[in-house]
Amino acid sequence: MTDKRLKVRVFGVVQGVGFRPFVHNLAQKHGLVGNVCNKGPFVDIEIQGGEQKLAAFLRSLRKEAPARSIIRQIDTQELPIAQYNGFAILQSENTGGEVFPSPDIGICDDCKRELFDKNDRRYLHPFINCTACGPRLTILDEMPYDRARTSMGRFPMCKTCEKEYTSPENRRYHAQPVCCNDCGPQLEVIGNESCRCADINPIIAVRSVIRNGGIAAVKGIGGFHLCCDARNTQAVSRLRMLKGRPAKPFAVMVRDIDAAKRECYVDAIAEKHLDSPEKPILLLEKRCNGLVCEQTAPENPNLGLMLPYAPVQLLIFNYPDGEGFTDCLVMTSGNRGGEPICKDGNEAAIKLSSMCDIILSNNREIRMRADDSVMSLYKGKPYMLRRSRGYSPLPVTFVKKSSSAVFAVGGELKNAFCLGRGDKLYLSAHIGDLSGVSSVETLDDTYKRFKKLLRIEPEVLVCDLHPRYNSTAYAKMLANEQGLPILQVQHHYAHVAACMAENNLDGEVIGVAFDGTGYGTDGTIWGGEFLRASYDGFERISSVAPFAFAGGDAASREGWRPAIGQLAAVCGFEKTKEFSQALSLCSGEQFAAQTGLIKSVFNCVTSTSVGRLFDAASAILGLKRVSTYEGEAALALETAAERYLADGGNHCTLPETNTNDIIKSLAMKVLDGEQSGKLAYAFHATLAQVVLRGCEESRRRTGLSRVALSGGVFANRLLLQLCEKNLTAAGFKVFRHSLVPCNDGGIALGQAAIALYRK
Ligand code: ZN
Ligand code: ZN
Ligand code: FE
């Protein structure tokens, strides 16, 4: 039997996931010789031996690849026989081309076990990791992924770690962030003098603060969290007060799956996602006998749960200091409202000191921030609300391969940007709301790191159409600086394109964008649109009925303002005044001021925003007149409707199809004494009818029958489900989001897809 020599090139996420050690062990197992090398965009293997052994090797390469790797393609090529001395892992080389840096990976079971094994040399080591788990994107400077190109570069390995790192049979073989108590980074307590003395263990100090009802800021993988005992109403209320966040739900980190099952309904699918290596925050239905206090997610039927994913978090829950400790912690991003998450000790000392009693930091630097990802489940599949740690920077593969490279800045709220090249679209981690200066600085910094990491040099910039967005200003500044062309894309068109790109669609679709607000091509505020859309362009076929409201930013928090605008649009000011008084929508002065503005068209906008429609309905049903966070009023409406269904309520709709008439009809029915839960449901079901009618009209006019549902309103799973049901029954093929958010966190993907397609 003669030997053969092959060159095998593996493309995909093959760096930072233990791929080379895996190849090494596989070669040895099959008695083959050769070498493996990281090239940045791919891994190259030279492999030589008997033909059958080679075939077995190639089969195993695909089948047994490390859990966290994603193989996109394997190319093989025969080479002339050469001389090898066994099988070697060669130094990484830098070559141009597509690169796939790995997202951060939650701690694996083996590391978890060692962490609490008294006889292990990494017993209680807060930075334990291996080739299968640990930080990746957040510590990375450049590809290829090697220790020197991460923030672990400044921590030389001790002799023992180095031995593990260089022993092929070890599970830390070539694990770049490998370290131990002797050579790794150190925890440090900042700010509080009494906790600073060297003889107090930082973990014990944090546990003691939390046990006594205090708040701790803890540096994790992608930034700081603020945490406190989720069972302690006083502690949670204090955190709300200090963070200036009266009602928006806090996420909860539970010690283990048992605690999760005590707090929420967790089925097998939910458990799989909770305990996945990505470790997202998963929205789950609360149980009534949980221990998490009401203040954590007030008036909310759901709770966002996650499991510990960094060793330091496990240590906080389980440190053997002989004291009891809570198994559920509020874990909210360590930032001031709307700002990016704090990533280093100095920043935390400045921004978080006033919100906590102790700050636990460490000297392993975070290169790129990554907030926790947030998702819910829809029909057993992930339905992403914030795509960040664990998912970014995995690319979306685009239907068309372009020779160009683009940078899409994204939207203004929930900002995430997107870099695209070839047929790959890379969404960044969550940046935040760009209304603040520090968020724009973070966007700039993250963009520069991201493009260096991915080696993408954009030739086109993309931003929103809104003339007063900071994102638009930033893109224009960059375009000026670098002499690059800029493409401005209408907000809802970008939403629809994001849904198309995620679903691998080409050609034309009927795009339904139900959203908060976005700047329209006619200068009015859109948000309830039926579009004929392809990557080449779009046409606005129709929209929900426009209405006027006043109050600028206040109107997006105070649902009574659009409510009055909508009532006035169909029944005049006199009748609206009667409704307003009977429903206690607002005070007499507020009414006079609001209608005065509408009449004079001063500080007043015309809008088709379905988001505002939800706010108006919520106000009219007496559920939420004023929101303290985005989506609060809509959530109250969805919750009331779901409760109506859970209590055995029947399907029902309102006869109206004009959205302003729907609001008037709701007002009349409330005054007739109709139950608010039933009306909340009828509102959802009627809107789903509006969507069906809009799509039917669009189909008549265009002949299209594929529908893409996008926009922040579709975070509402009841509406999504009703729309999908109606549309499918009427013969439409429905596409929706899954791993890319339907809200503004996803629009950069649509912007990038449009620009890349046109190049
Ligand atoms: Zn591990
Ligand atoms: Zn060590
Ligand atoms: Fe939007």
XYZ file of C-alpha atoms in Angstrom, residues 125-738:
614
model
C -9.008 30.029 39.791
C -11.222 32.876 38.488
C -9.802 32.720 34.941
C -9.901 28.988 34.283
C -10.494 28.099 30.611
C -9.490 25.569 27.971
C -9.575 25.011 24.207
C -13.332 24.434 24.483
C -14.268 27.502 26.516
C -13.318 30.996 27.612
C -13.055 34.517 26.243
C -12.366 34.953 22.530
C -13.646 38.021 20.669
C -13.504 40.189 23.781
C -9.753 39.673 24.308
C -8.688 39.532 20.683
C -6.564 42.168 18.927
C -5.905 40.520 15.625
C -6.200 37.273 13.760
C -4.780 34.643 13.627
C -5.837 33.807 17.146
C -2.666 33.382 19.207
C -1.887 34.414 22.752
C 0.374 37.271 21.664
C -2.497 38.813 19.755
C -4.843 38.808 22.752
C -4.910 40.748 26.018
C -3.410 37.596 27.616
C -0.162 38.423 25.818
C 1.171 40.280 28.851
C 0.832 37.272 31.168
C 3.720 34.864 30.533
C 2.779 31.268 31.225
C 4.321 29.504 34.210
C 6.257 26.282 33.576
C 3.295 24.048 34.401
C 0.842 25.941 32.194
C 3.358 25.949 29.383
C 3.676 22.199 29.685
C -0.088 21.794 29.320
C -0.105 24.256 26.465
C 2.510 22.266 24.567
C 1.312 18.721 25.340
C -0.921 17.424 22.564
C -2.741 15.031 24.875
C -3.713 17.860 27.236
C -7.070 19.580 26.908
C -5.316 22.937 27.186
C -3.020 22.169 24.275
C -2.770 25.482 22.441
C -5.534 27.075 24.521
C -4.415 30.673 24.062
C -5.839 32.228 27.273
C -4.537 29.366 29.469
C -3.335 30.440 32.920
C -3.481 29.475 36.576
C -3.271 30.932 40.060
C 0.508 31.348 39.619
C 0.612 33.082 36.271
C -2.801 34.443 35.332
C -4.546 37.783 35.765
C -5.600 38.885 39.247
C -8.892 39.945 40.709
C -8.877 43.373 42.294
C -11.308 45.271 44.444
C -11.558 48.940 43.533
C -12.776 51.909 45.478
C -13.734 50.548 48.830
C -10.778 50.908 51.233
C -12.068 48.399 53.750
C -12.196 45.684 51.127
C -8.862 46.539 49.633
C -6.563 45.066 52.243
C -4.674 42.156 50.784
C -5.845 39.582 53.296
C -9.494 39.847 52.306
C -10.417 37.555 49.474
C -12.226 39.625 46.813
C -14.830 36.931 46.144
C -15.628 36.589 49.835
C -15.924 40.378 50.052
C -18.387 40.502 47.138
C -20.427 37.656 48.578
C -20.597 39.401 51.896
C -21.754 42.693 50.325
C -24.497 40.921 48.370
C -25.500 38.742 51.316
C -26.019 41.906 53.344
C -28.316 43.388 50.716
C -25.679 45.463 48.911
C -24.862 45.938 45.249
C -21.666 44.772 43.564
C -20.181 45.697 40.196
C -18.449 42.634 38.774
C -16.276 42.474 35.692
C -17.257 39.500 33.543
C -16.323 38.576 29.972
C -17.599 41.499 27.917
C -17.947 44.165 30.593
C -19.214 44.899 34.099
C -22.499 43.814 35.620
C -24.273 45.397 38.536
C -25.603 42.650 40.736
C -27.563 42.107 43.894
C -29.705 39.422 45.506
C -32.757 39.046 43.256
C -34.842 37.827 46.217
C -34.227 41.021 48.157
C -36.873 43.640 47.335
C -34.977 46.402 49.124
C -31.732 45.678 47.311
C -33.436 45.517 43.915
C -35.431 48.707 44.579
C -32.255 50.493 45.590
C -30.524 49.369 42.405
C -33.521 50.691 40.438
C -33.268 54.031 42.172
C -29.494 54.318 41.715
C -29.651 53.293 38.068
C -32.606 55.561 37.362
C -34.530 52.624 35.971
C -37.953 52.483 37.589
C -39.540 49.517 35.842
C -37.556 48.051 32.945
C -37.009 44.366 33.733
C -33.660 43.253 35.128
C -32.117 39.983 33.971
C -31.442 37.322 36.582
C -28.485 34.980 36.724
C -29.421 31.743 38.455
C -26.875 29.433 40.040
C -28.002 26.343 38.140
C -30.781 24.856 36.070
C -32.696 23.811 39.215
C -32.972 27.418 40.304
C -34.067 28.322 36.769
C -36.806 25.694 36.917
C -37.992 27.011 40.251
C -38.375 30.547 38.876
C -39.718 29.868 35.384
C -41.265 27.240 33.149
C -38.244 25.627 31.501
C -38.900 22.915 28.933
C -36.253 20.813 27.177
C -35.756 23.333 24.366
C -35.448 26.239 26.772
C -32.970 24.258 28.893
C -30.862 23.536 25.834
C -30.620 27.228 24.977
C -30.091 28.378 28.568
C -27.212 25.962 28.989
C -25.733 26.430 25.496
C -22.132 27.659 25.164
C -23.543 31.061 24.111
C -25.334 31.406 27.468
C -27.853 34.058 26.409
C -30.441 35.742 28.583
C -33.592 33.794 27.775
C -37.046 35.289 28.396
C -39.193 32.671 30.100
C -42.596 32.612 31.705
C -42.452 33.157 35.472
C -43.796 30.612 37.914
C -45.913 31.988 40.727
C -43.857 30.316 43.470
C -40.419 31.644 42.515
C -38.190 33.451 44.998
C -37.173 36.333 42.710
C -38.892 39.463 43.998
C -41.586 41.288 41.997
C -39.380 44.393 41.718
C -36.980 42.504 39.428
C -39.453 42.460 36.528
C -42.531 44.309 37.773
C -45.915 43.534 36.183
C -44.130 41.295 33.730
C -45.221 37.704 33.079
C -41.706 36.848 31.928
C -38.285 36.844 33.462
C -34.958 37.002 31.625
C -32.796 34.174 32.985
C -29.221 33.168 32.309
C -26.722 30.729 33.750
C -23.210 31.646 34.942
C -20.779 31.656 32.029
C -17.617 33.156 33.533
C -15.691 31.358 36.281
C -15.856 34.435 38.517
C -19.667 34.242 38.424
C -19.586 30.594 39.507
C -17.215 31.526 42.309
C -19.563 34.239 43.543
C -22.415 31.715 43.743
C -20.461 28.764 45.116
C -17.363 29.961 46.963
C -16.671 27.631 49.901
C -16.576 30.286 52.619
C -18.957 28.334 54.830
C -21.730 30.919 54.456
C -25.048 30.576 52.660
C -25.659 32.520 49.489
C -28.554 33.335 47.178
C -28.972 31.252 44.027
C -30.413 34.124 41.983
C -28.731 37.436 41.274
C -29.981 40.456 39.414
C -27.361 40.899 36.674
C -27.777 44.081 34.743
C -25.280 45.776 32.452
C -22.847 47.977 34.360
C -23.532 51.272 32.654
C -25.413 54.507 33.034
C -28.744 54.468 31.185
C -28.202 54.287 27.423
C -24.403 54.317 27.659
C -22.126 51.449 26.654
C -21.256 48.828 29.258
C -18.139 49.703 31.332
C -15.174 47.549 30.409
C -12.296 48.470 32.690
C -11.677 49.301 36.298
C -11.071 53.025 35.796
C -14.233 53.455 33.824
C -16.179 51.476 36.426
C -14.710 53.554 39.263
C -15.902 56.747 37.572
C -19.291 55.617 36.322
C -20.431 52.853 38.642
C -19.136 53.903 42.101
C -22.328 55.773 42.885
C -24.448 52.755 41.986
C -22.755 50.046 44.018
C -21.013 49.153 47.271
C -18.067 47.243 45.887
C -16.346 46.944 42.508
C -14.679 43.674 41.563
C -12.366 44.136 38.602
C -9.354 42.302 37.187
C -6.335 43.058 35.047
C -7.235 40.989 32.007
C -8.220 43.727 29.601
C -11.415 43.632 27.581
C -10.640 44.698 24.019
C -14.187 44.734 22.738
C -17.282 45.152 24.837
C -20.009 42.536 24.593
C -23.262 42.844 26.493
C -25.255 39.711 27.187
C -27.413 38.547 24.311
C -31.156 38.507 24.946
C -33.563 36.152 23.215
C -36.962 34.614 23.583
C -38.262 31.464 21.974
C -40.848 31.474 19.217
C -42.220 28.124 18.094
C -39.227 26.437 19.717
C -36.676 28.545 17.834
C -34.532 31.446 19.094
C -36.098 34.838 18.559
C -33.292 37.300 19.177
C -33.893 40.631 20.879
C -30.264 41.641 21.424
C -27.533 39.835 19.515
C -24.233 40.274 21.287
C -21.933 38.067 23.416
C -21.724 34.477 22.189
C -23.110 35.337 18.736
C -21.100 38.298 17.457
C -19.054 38.207 15.244
C -20.406 35.094 13.511
C -21.249 36.218 9.964
C -24.460 35.918 7.998
C -23.774 34.488 4.537
C -25.287 36.694 1.856
C -27.023 35.512 -1.336
C -24.660 37.416 -3.563
C -20.887 37.613 -3.552
C -19.597 41.136 -3.981
C -16.110 42.328 -4.771
C -16.640 45.290 -2.490
C -16.516 45.986 1.251
C -19.014 48.054 3.214
C -19.475 49.546 6.658
C -23.094 50.009 7.743
C -23.401 52.205 10.824
C -26.850 50.921 11.790
C -29.610 52.791 13.579
C -29.674 55.267 16.425
C -31.187 53.129 19.171
C -29.962 49.656 20.172
C -27.088 50.335 17.817
C -25.018 47.540 16.360
C -23.044 48.039 13.170
C -22.214 45.679 10.322
C -19.125 45.099 8.204
C -19.621 43.277 4.939
C -17.268 41.878 2.341
C -17.598 39.205 -0.327
C -20.645 37.244 0.747
C -20.142 37.678 4.489
C -21.962 40.148 6.737
C -20.539 40.573 10.246
C -22.792 42.207 12.848
C -21.022 43.777 15.811
C -21.939 43.273 19.437
C -24.524 45.640 20.919
C -23.201 49.202 21.216
C -26.149 51.073 22.760
C -28.144 54.228 22.142
C -26.175 56.724 20.105
C -27.857 59.771 21.589
C -24.930 60.031 24.034
C -21.377 61.070 23.184
C -19.782 58.093 24.939
C -21.812 55.686 22.800
C -20.567 57.333 19.608
C -16.996 57.060 20.922
C -17.545 53.383 21.633
C -18.981 52.901 18.156
C -15.879 54.525 16.677
C -13.474 52.490 18.790
C -15.289 49.194 18.229
C -15.563 49.830 14.499
C -11.820 50.429 14.218
C -11.002 47.258 16.161
C -13.534 45.231 14.247
C -12.263 46.206 10.838
C -8.676 45.510 11.863
C -9.663 42.143 13.249
C -11.609 41.170 10.132
C -9.158 42.938 7.821
C -11.968 44.742 6.050
C -11.298 48.131 4.492
C -14.728 49.589 3.621
C -15.218 51.253 0.252
C -18.781 52.383 0.927
C -20.452 53.708 4.065
C -24.125 53.217 4.839
C -26.340 55.021 7.325
C -29.934 55.935 8.033
C -31.871 58.599 6.170
C -32.589 60.587 9.335
C -30.867 63.991 9.057
C -30.491 64.467 12.820
C -29.257 61.070 13.946
C -25.805 60.906 15.526
C -25.253 57.746 13.478
C -25.816 59.757 10.297
C -23.459 62.503 11.471
C -20.819 59.923 12.349
C -21.064 58.243 8.941
C -20.818 61.589 7.176
C -17.778 62.563 9.200
C -16.088 59.273 8.356
C -17.017 59.616 4.671
C -15.477 63.079 4.598
C -12.345 61.989 6.393
C -11.721 59.046 4.092
C -13.238 60.371 0.871
C -15.699 57.492 0.643
C -19.164 57.437 -0.921
C -22.098 57.250 1.430
C -25.447 55.559 0.924
C -28.428 56.596 3.053
C -31.031 53.880 3.452
C -34.578 54.406 4.649
C -35.085 52.867 8.088
C -37.954 50.463 7.345
C -36.505 49.382 4.054
C -33.362 48.440 6.008
C -35.521 46.435 8.460
C -37.060 44.495 5.573
C -33.670 43.944 3.900
C -32.322 42.601 7.214
C -35.122 40.040 7.287
C -34.418 39.142 3.651
C -30.684 38.768 4.280
C -31.206 36.625 7.354
C -33.524 34.344 5.371
C -31.229 34.187 2.361
C -33.810 35.769 0.051
C -33.089 37.383 -3.272
C -35.533 39.058 -5.677
C -38.585 40.981 -4.527
C -40.763 40.612 -1.448
C -43.660 42.331 0.233
C -42.004 43.894 3.256
C -44.147 44.610 6.305
C -42.296 46.956 8.669
C -44.223 47.556 11.888
C -41.975 49.669 14.023
C -41.464 52.498 16.460
C -40.432 55.404 14.310
C -38.167 55.992 11.356
C -37.608 58.871 8.988
C -39.598 58.466 5.772
C -38.602 59.536 2.274
C -41.354 62.193 2.448
C -39.991 63.710 5.662
C -42.807 62.329 7.825
C -42.358 59.673 10.481
C -43.050 56.160 9.242
C -43.573 52.938 11.147
C -46.467 50.940 9.673
C -45.326 50.223 6.124
C -46.080 47.855 3.300
C -43.149 47.945 0.912
C -42.328 46.324 -2.376
C -38.674 45.624 -1.717
C -35.565 44.095 -3.214
C -31.914 44.902 -2.494
C -32.033 47.161 -5.528
C -34.736 49.442 -4.231
C -38.184 49.771 -2.719
C -41.563 51.324 -3.265
C -44.013 52.245 -0.526
C -47.201 50.461 -1.520
C -49.276 51.543 1.438
C -49.146 52.213 5.137
C -51.451 52.305 8.125
C -53.532 55.505 8.402
C -51.438 58.553 9.270
C -52.186 60.630 12.347
C -50.697 63.761 13.868
C -49.282 64.044 17.328
C -47.193 66.565 19.178
C -44.638 66.500 21.927
C -41.487 65.237 20.190
C -39.620 62.755 22.370
C -42.253 62.889 25.095
C -44.776 61.367 22.676
C -42.802 58.138 22.505
C -43.110 57.793 26.284
C -46.655 59.122 26.764
C -49.240 57.070 24.914
C -52.035 59.550 25.613
C -50.473 61.972 23.107
C -50.793 59.753 20.002
C -54.153 58.555 21.400
C -55.474 62.095 21.198
C -53.929 62.544 17.753
C -55.672 59.448 16.471
C -59.038 60.203 17.992
C -58.859 63.751 16.628
C -58.070 62.404 13.148
C -61.413 60.590 12.952
C -63.837 62.309 15.311
C -62.776 65.945 15.644
C -61.588 67.878 18.693
C -64.946 68.182 20.492
C -65.622 64.468 20.583
C -61.951 63.752 21.366
C -62.234 66.025 24.394
C -65.188 63.993 25.661
C -63.250 60.759 25.197
C -60.202 62.204 26.867
C -62.179 63.248 29.935
C -64.192 60.039 30.170
C -61.073 57.873 29.826
C -58.884 60.197 31.972
C -56.285 60.214 29.229
C -54.745 63.463 30.475
C -55.485 66.652 32.379
C -57.505 69.523 30.902
C -54.380 71.656 30.449
C -52.494 68.798 28.794
C -55.416 68.317 26.433
C -55.564 71.995 25.533
C -51.818 72.159 24.965
C -51.756 68.988 22.880
C -54.663 69.902 20.630
C -53.327 73.462 20.325
C -50.076 72.083 18.942
C -51.874 69.734 16.549
C -54.057 72.596 15.254
C -51.107 74.917 14.760
C -48.950 72.074 13.364
C -46.245 73.279 15.731
C -43.768 70.741 17.139
C -46.056 68.239 15.555
C -45.384 65.219 13.385
C -47.475 63.170 11.015
C -46.827 59.532 11.593
C -47.772 56.009 10.600
C -45.946 54.455 13.562
C -47.531 51.230 14.766
C -45.375 51.509 17.876
C -47.244 54.713 18.771
C -50.496 52.959 17.915
C -49.726 50.362 20.591
C -48.921 53.145 23.069
C -52.224 54.840 22.243
C -54.229 51.624 22.646
C -52.482 50.898 25.931
C -53.375 54.377 27.221
C -56.994 54.108 26.100
C -57.428 50.709 27.748
C -56.051 52.228 30.951
C -53.109 49.812 30.983
C -50.157 52.241 30.589
C -50.507 55.955 29.966
C -46.822 56.737 30.420
C -43.882 54.419 29.717
C -40.598 54.538 31.590
C -38.807 52.426 28.993
C -39.257 51.675 25.300
C -41.958 49.121 24.684
C -43.441 49.197 28.203
C -46.946 50.193 27.049
C -46.934 47.653 24.218
C -45.809 44.954 26.634
C -48.697 45.771 28.999
C -51.079 45.377 26.067
C -49.570 42.061 24.961
C -49.609 40.781 28.548
C -53.292 41.690 28.988
C -54.154 39.943 25.709
C -52.186 36.817 26.624
C -53.897 36.709 30.003
C -57.293 36.963 28.307
C -56.380 33.946 26.168
C -54.958 32.004 29.109
C -58.210 32.590 30.989
C -60.117 30.924 28.155
C -61.045 34.016 26.113
C -62.179 33.472 22.535
C -60.756 34.849 19.325
C -62.361 38.184 18.478
C -61.667 41.185 16.256
C -62.978 44.694 15.751
C -64.789 45.448 12.480
C -62.610 48.474 11.635
C -59.614 48.357 9.298
C -58.471 51.963 9.402
C -56.076 52.154 12.367
C -57.472 55.497 13.573
C -60.974 53.969 13.568
C -59.610 51.029 15.571
C -58.472 53.426 18.290
C -61.860 55.187 18.315
C -63.652 51.858 18.479
C -61.498 50.812 21.456
C -62.340 54.079 23.232
C -66.057 53.523 22.721
C -65.919 49.933 23.914
C -64.002 50.877 27.043
C -66.743 53.374 27.845
C -69.323 50.634 27.176
C -67.660 48.701 29.987
C -65.969 46.071 27.823
C -63.155 44.198 29.588
C -59.648 45.524 28.819
C -58.054 42.082 28.339
C -60.557 41.199 25.654
C -60.045 44.533 23.936
C -56.262 44.126 24.134
C -56.609 40.799 22.363
C -59.060 42.203 19.805
C -56.556 44.979 19.079
C -53.837 42.414 18.266
C -56.180 40.292 16.155
C -57.435 43.339 14.276
C -53.905 44.534 13.535
C -53.152 41.074 12.168
C -56.152 41.616 9.855
C -54.698 44.964 8.836
C -51.464 43.174 7.945
C -53.369 40.571 5.940
C -55.354 43.230 4.030
C -52.190 45.212 3.347
C -50.425 42.126 2.024
C -53.415 41.126 -0.105
C -53.535 44.560 -1.666
C -49.762 44.410 -2.244
C -50.094 41.004 -3.859
C -52.818 42.284 -6.195
C -50.602 45.149 -7.248
C -47.289 43.332 -7.523
C -48.028 39.656 -7.970
C -45.641 38.906 -5.089
C -46.523 36.400 -2.399
C -43.432 36.286 -0.220
C -43.799 38.421 2.904
C -40.954 39.554 5.175
C -42.077 40.660 8.647
C -39.722 43.047 10.424
C -39.547 46.059 12.734
C -39.496 46.347 16.523
C -43.260 45.804 16.881
C -42.721 42.161 15.878
C -40.949 41.544 19.149
C -44.604 41.051 20.108
C -44.938 37.301 19.682
C -48.739 37.306 19.868
C -48.986 39.693 16.927
C -46.325 37.739 15.037
C -48.190 34.496 15.540
C -51.555 35.953 14.480
C -50.018 37.551 11.371
C -48.214 34.380 10.396
C -51.389 32.352 10.777
C -53.514 34.749 8.685
C -50.915 35.127 5.962
C -50.107 31.446 5.649
C -53.812 30.600 5.408
C -54.125 33.150 2.583
C -51.335 31.505 0.610
C -48.445 33.789 1.473
C -44.978 32.483 2.242
C -43.947 34.210 5.452
C -40.379 35.047 6.498
C -39.408 36.352 9.914
C -36.324 36.906 12.018
C -34.632 34.413 14.287
